[in-house]
mmCIF file of C-alpha atoms in Angstrom:
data_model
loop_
_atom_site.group_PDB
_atom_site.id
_atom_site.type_symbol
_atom_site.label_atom_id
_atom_site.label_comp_id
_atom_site.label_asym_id
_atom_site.label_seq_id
_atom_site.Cartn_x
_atom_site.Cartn_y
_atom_site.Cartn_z
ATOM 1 C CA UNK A 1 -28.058 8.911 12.194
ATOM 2 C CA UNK A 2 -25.661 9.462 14.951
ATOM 3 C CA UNK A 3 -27.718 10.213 18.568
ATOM 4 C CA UNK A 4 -24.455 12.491 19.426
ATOM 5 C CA UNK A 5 -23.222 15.563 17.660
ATOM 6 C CA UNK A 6 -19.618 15.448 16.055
ATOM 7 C CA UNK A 7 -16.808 17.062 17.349
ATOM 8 C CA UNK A 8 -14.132 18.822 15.222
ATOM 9 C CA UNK A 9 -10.819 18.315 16.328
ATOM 10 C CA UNK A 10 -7.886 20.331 14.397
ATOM 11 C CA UNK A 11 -9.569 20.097 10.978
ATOM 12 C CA UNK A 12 -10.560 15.975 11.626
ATOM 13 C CA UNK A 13 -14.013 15.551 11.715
ATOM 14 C CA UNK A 14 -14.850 12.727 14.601
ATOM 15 C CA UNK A 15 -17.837 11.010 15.306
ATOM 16 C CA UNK A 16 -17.980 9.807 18.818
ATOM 17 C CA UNK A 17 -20.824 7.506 18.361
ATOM 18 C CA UNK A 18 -20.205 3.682 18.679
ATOM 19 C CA UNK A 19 -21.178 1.171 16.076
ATOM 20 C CA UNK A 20 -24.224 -0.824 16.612
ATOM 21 C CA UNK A 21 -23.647 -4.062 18.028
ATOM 22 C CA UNK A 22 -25.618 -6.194 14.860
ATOM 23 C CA UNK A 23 -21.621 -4.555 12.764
ATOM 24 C CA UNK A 24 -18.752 -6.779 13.680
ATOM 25 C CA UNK A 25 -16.034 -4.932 15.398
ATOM 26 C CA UNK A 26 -12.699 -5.303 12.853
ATOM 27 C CA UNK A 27 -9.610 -3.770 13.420
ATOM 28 C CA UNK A 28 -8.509 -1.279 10.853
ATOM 29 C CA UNK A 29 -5.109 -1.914 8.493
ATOM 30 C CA UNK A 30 -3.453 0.678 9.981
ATOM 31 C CA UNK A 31 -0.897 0.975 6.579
ATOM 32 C CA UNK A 32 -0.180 3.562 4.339
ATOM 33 C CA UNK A 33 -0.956 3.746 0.733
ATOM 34 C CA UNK A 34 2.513 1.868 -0.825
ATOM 35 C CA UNK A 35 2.349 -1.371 1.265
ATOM 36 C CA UNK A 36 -1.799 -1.504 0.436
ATOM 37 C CA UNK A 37 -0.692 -0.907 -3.035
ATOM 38 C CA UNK A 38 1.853 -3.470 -2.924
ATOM 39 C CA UNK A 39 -0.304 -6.211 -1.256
ATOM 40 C CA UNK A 40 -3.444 -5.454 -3.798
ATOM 41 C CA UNK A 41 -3.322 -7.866 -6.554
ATOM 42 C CA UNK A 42 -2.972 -10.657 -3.750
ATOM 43 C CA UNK A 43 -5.558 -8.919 -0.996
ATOM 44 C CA UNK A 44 -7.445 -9.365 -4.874
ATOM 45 C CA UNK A 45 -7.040 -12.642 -4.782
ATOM 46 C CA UNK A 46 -7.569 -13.686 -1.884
ATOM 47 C CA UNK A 47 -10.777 -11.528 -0.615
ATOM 48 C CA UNK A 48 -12.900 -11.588 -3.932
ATOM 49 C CA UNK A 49 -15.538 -13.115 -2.752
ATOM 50 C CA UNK A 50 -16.346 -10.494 0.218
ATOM 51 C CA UNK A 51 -15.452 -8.296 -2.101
ATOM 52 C CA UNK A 52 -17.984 -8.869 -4.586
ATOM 53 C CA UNK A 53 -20.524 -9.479 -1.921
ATOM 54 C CA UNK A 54 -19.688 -5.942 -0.631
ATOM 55 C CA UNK A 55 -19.876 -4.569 -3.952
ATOM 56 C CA UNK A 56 -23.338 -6.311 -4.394
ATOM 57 C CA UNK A 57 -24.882 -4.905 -1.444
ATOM 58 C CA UNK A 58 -23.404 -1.325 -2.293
ATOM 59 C CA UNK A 59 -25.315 -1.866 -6.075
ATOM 60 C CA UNK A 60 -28.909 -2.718 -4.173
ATOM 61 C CA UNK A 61 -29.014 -0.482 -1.886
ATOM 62 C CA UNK A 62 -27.980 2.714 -3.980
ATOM 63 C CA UNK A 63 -27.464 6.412 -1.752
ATOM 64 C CA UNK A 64 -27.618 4.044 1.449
ATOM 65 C CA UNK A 65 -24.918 1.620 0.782
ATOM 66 C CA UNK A 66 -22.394 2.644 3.183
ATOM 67 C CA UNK A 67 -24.125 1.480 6.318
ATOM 68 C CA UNK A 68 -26.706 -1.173 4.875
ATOM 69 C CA UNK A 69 -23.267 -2.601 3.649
ATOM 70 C CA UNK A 70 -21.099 -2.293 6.892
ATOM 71 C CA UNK A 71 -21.295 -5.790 7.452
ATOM 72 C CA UNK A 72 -19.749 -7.138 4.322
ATOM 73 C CA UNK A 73 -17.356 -4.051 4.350
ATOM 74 C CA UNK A 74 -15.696 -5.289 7.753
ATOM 75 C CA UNK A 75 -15.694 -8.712 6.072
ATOM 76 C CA UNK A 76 -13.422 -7.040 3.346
ATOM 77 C CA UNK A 77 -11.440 -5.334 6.147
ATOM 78 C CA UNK A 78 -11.112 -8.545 8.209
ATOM 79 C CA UNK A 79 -9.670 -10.852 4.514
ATOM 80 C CA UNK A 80 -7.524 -7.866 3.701
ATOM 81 C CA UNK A 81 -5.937 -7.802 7.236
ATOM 82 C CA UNK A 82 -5.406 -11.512 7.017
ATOM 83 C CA UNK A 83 -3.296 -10.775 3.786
ATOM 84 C CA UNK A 84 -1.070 -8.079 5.075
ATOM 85 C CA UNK A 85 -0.270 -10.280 8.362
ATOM 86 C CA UNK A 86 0.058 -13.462 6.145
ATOM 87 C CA UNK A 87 2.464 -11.474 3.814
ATOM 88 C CA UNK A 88 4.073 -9.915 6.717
ATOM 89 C CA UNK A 89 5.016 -13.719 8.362
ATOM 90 C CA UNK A 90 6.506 -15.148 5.174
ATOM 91 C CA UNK A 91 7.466 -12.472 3.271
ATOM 92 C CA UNK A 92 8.239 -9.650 5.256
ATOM 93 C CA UNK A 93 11.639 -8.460 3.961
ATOM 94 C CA UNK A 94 10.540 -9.142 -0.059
ATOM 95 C CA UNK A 95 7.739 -6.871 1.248
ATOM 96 C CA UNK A 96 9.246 -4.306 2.488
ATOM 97 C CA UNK A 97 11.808 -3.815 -0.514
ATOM 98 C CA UNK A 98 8.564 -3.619 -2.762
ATOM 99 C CA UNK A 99 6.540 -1.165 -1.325
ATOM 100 C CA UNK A 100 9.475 1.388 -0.013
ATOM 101 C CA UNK A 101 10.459 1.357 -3.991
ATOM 102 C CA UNK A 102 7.050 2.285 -4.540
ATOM 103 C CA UNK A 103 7.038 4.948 -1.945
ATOM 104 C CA UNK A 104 10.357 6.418 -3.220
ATOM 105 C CA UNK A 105 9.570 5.868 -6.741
ATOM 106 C CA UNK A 106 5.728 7.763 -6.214
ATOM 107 C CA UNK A 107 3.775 4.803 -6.058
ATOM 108 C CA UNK A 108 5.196 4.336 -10.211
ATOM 109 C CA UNK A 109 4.833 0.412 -10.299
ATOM 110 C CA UNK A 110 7.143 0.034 -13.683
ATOM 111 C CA UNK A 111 9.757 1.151 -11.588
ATOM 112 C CA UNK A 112 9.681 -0.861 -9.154
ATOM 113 C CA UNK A 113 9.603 -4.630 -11.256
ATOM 114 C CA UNK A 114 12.190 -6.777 -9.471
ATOM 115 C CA UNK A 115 11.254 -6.249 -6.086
ATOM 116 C CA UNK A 116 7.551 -6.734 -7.214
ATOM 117 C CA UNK A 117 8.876 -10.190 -9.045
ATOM 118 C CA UNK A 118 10.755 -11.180 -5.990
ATOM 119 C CA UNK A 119 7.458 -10.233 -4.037
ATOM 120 C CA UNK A 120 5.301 -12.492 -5.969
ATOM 121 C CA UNK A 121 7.367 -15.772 -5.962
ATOM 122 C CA UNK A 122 7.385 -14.548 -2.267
ATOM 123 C CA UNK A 123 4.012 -15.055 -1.852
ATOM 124 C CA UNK A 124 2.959 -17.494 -4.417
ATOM 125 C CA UNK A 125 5.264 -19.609 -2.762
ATOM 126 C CA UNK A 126 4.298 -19.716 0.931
ATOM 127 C CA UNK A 127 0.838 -18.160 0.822
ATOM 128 C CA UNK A 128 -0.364 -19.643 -3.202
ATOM 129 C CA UNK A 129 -1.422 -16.470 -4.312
ATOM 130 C CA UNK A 130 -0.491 -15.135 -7.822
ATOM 131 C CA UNK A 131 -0.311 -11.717 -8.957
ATOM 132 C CA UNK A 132 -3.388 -11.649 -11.943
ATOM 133 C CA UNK A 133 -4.640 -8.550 -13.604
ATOM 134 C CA UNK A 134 -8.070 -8.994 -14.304
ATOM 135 C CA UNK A 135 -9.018 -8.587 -18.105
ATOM 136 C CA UNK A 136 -5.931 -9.517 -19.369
ATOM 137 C CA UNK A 137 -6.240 -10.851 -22.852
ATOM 138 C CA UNK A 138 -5.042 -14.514 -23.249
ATOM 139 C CA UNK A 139 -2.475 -13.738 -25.746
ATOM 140 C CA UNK A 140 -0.536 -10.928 -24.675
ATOM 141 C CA UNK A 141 1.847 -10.805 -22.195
ATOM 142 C CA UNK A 142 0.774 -9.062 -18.784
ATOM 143 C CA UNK A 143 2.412 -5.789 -18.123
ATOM 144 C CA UNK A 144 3.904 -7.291 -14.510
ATOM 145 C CA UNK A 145 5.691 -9.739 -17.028
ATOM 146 C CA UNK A 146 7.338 -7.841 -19.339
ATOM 147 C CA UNK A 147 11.193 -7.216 -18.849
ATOM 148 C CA UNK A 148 11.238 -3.942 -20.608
ATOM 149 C CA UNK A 149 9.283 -1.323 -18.652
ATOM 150 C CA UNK A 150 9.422 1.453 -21.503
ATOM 151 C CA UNK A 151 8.800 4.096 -18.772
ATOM 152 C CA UNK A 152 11.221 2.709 -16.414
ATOM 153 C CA UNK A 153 14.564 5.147 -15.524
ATOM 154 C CA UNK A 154 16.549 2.128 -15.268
ATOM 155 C CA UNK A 155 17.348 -0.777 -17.339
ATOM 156 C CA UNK A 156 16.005 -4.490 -15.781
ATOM 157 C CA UNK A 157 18.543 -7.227 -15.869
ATOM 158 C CA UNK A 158 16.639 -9.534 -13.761
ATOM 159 C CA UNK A 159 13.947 -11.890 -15.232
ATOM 160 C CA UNK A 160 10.346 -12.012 -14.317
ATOM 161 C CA UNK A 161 8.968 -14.620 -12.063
ATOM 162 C CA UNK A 162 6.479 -16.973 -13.635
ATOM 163 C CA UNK A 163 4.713 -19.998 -11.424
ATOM 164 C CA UNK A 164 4.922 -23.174 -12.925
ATOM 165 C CA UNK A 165 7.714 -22.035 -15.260
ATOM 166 C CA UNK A 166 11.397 -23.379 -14.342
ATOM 167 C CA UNK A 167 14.162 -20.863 -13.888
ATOM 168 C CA UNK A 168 16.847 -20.614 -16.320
ATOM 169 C CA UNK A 169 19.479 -18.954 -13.985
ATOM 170 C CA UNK A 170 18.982 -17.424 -10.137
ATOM 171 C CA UNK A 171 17.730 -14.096 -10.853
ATOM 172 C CA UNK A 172 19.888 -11.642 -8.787
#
């Protein structure tokens, strides 16, 4: 419990008490929900094992979770921070095209396919990450993938990028 009382300050609840010293201190993301969204399926990839070491410790210690688990959750924190800067060094313009699509197309990923495509070649190509949904059965082709987005107010010309298969033709 917190040895100070909160203070409210214009409708924002803040808690003025510091964490104990056993919790590493992380520094937050500090984005917004489009370029998080954007940066998921590789922060995913990447940060799966904190992540399911988080998720563990949330499971066995049920209705006291959130601070028996601080620990692992700055671990998550610190591995999703290391994504967005990583994505931010090599891909940064690829990046930005994706998630302000998603912003002005209300976070509606089937909208926004080529920049996500050009995104993940991006990043599968300088950081080795690749864009998997979990689940996905073995014989269909993944939603990411597929050229016609039936939802989509725009026709795609471009083609989706696949690692390890060649390119026809330069996508535009």
């Amino acid at each position: 419990m917190a040895a100070r009382k909160p203070t409210f300050n214009q409708h924002v609840l803040i808690d003025t008490t510091p964490m104990p010293d056993s919790i590493p201190k992380v520094k937050e993301l500090g984005a917004t929900s489009a370029p998080l969204m954007s940066a998921s399926f590789f922060i995913g990839a990447r940060c799966k094992d904190y992540n399911d070491d988080f998720m563990q410790c949330k499971t066995e210690n049920p209705g006291k979770g959130e601070f028996e688990c601080l620990k692992e959750g700055r671990r998550v924190t610190r591995c999703a921070r290391s994504v967005i800067d990583d994505i931010n060094k090599s891909c940064l313009e690829q990046f930005r095209a994706h998630w302000n699509c998603l912003e002005m197309q209300n976070h509606q990923l089937w909208q926004c396919r080529p920049a996500e495509w050009k995104l993940n070649k991006c990043v599968f190509e300088n950081l080795g990450l690749e864009k998997t949904i979990p689940d996905q059965p073995k014989n269909s082709t993944p939603v990411h993938l597929r050229q016609r987005q039936i939802y989509a107010n725009r026709m795609i010309i471009d083609k989706p990028y696949i690692p390890g298969q060649k390119d026809d033709a330069p996508a535009s």
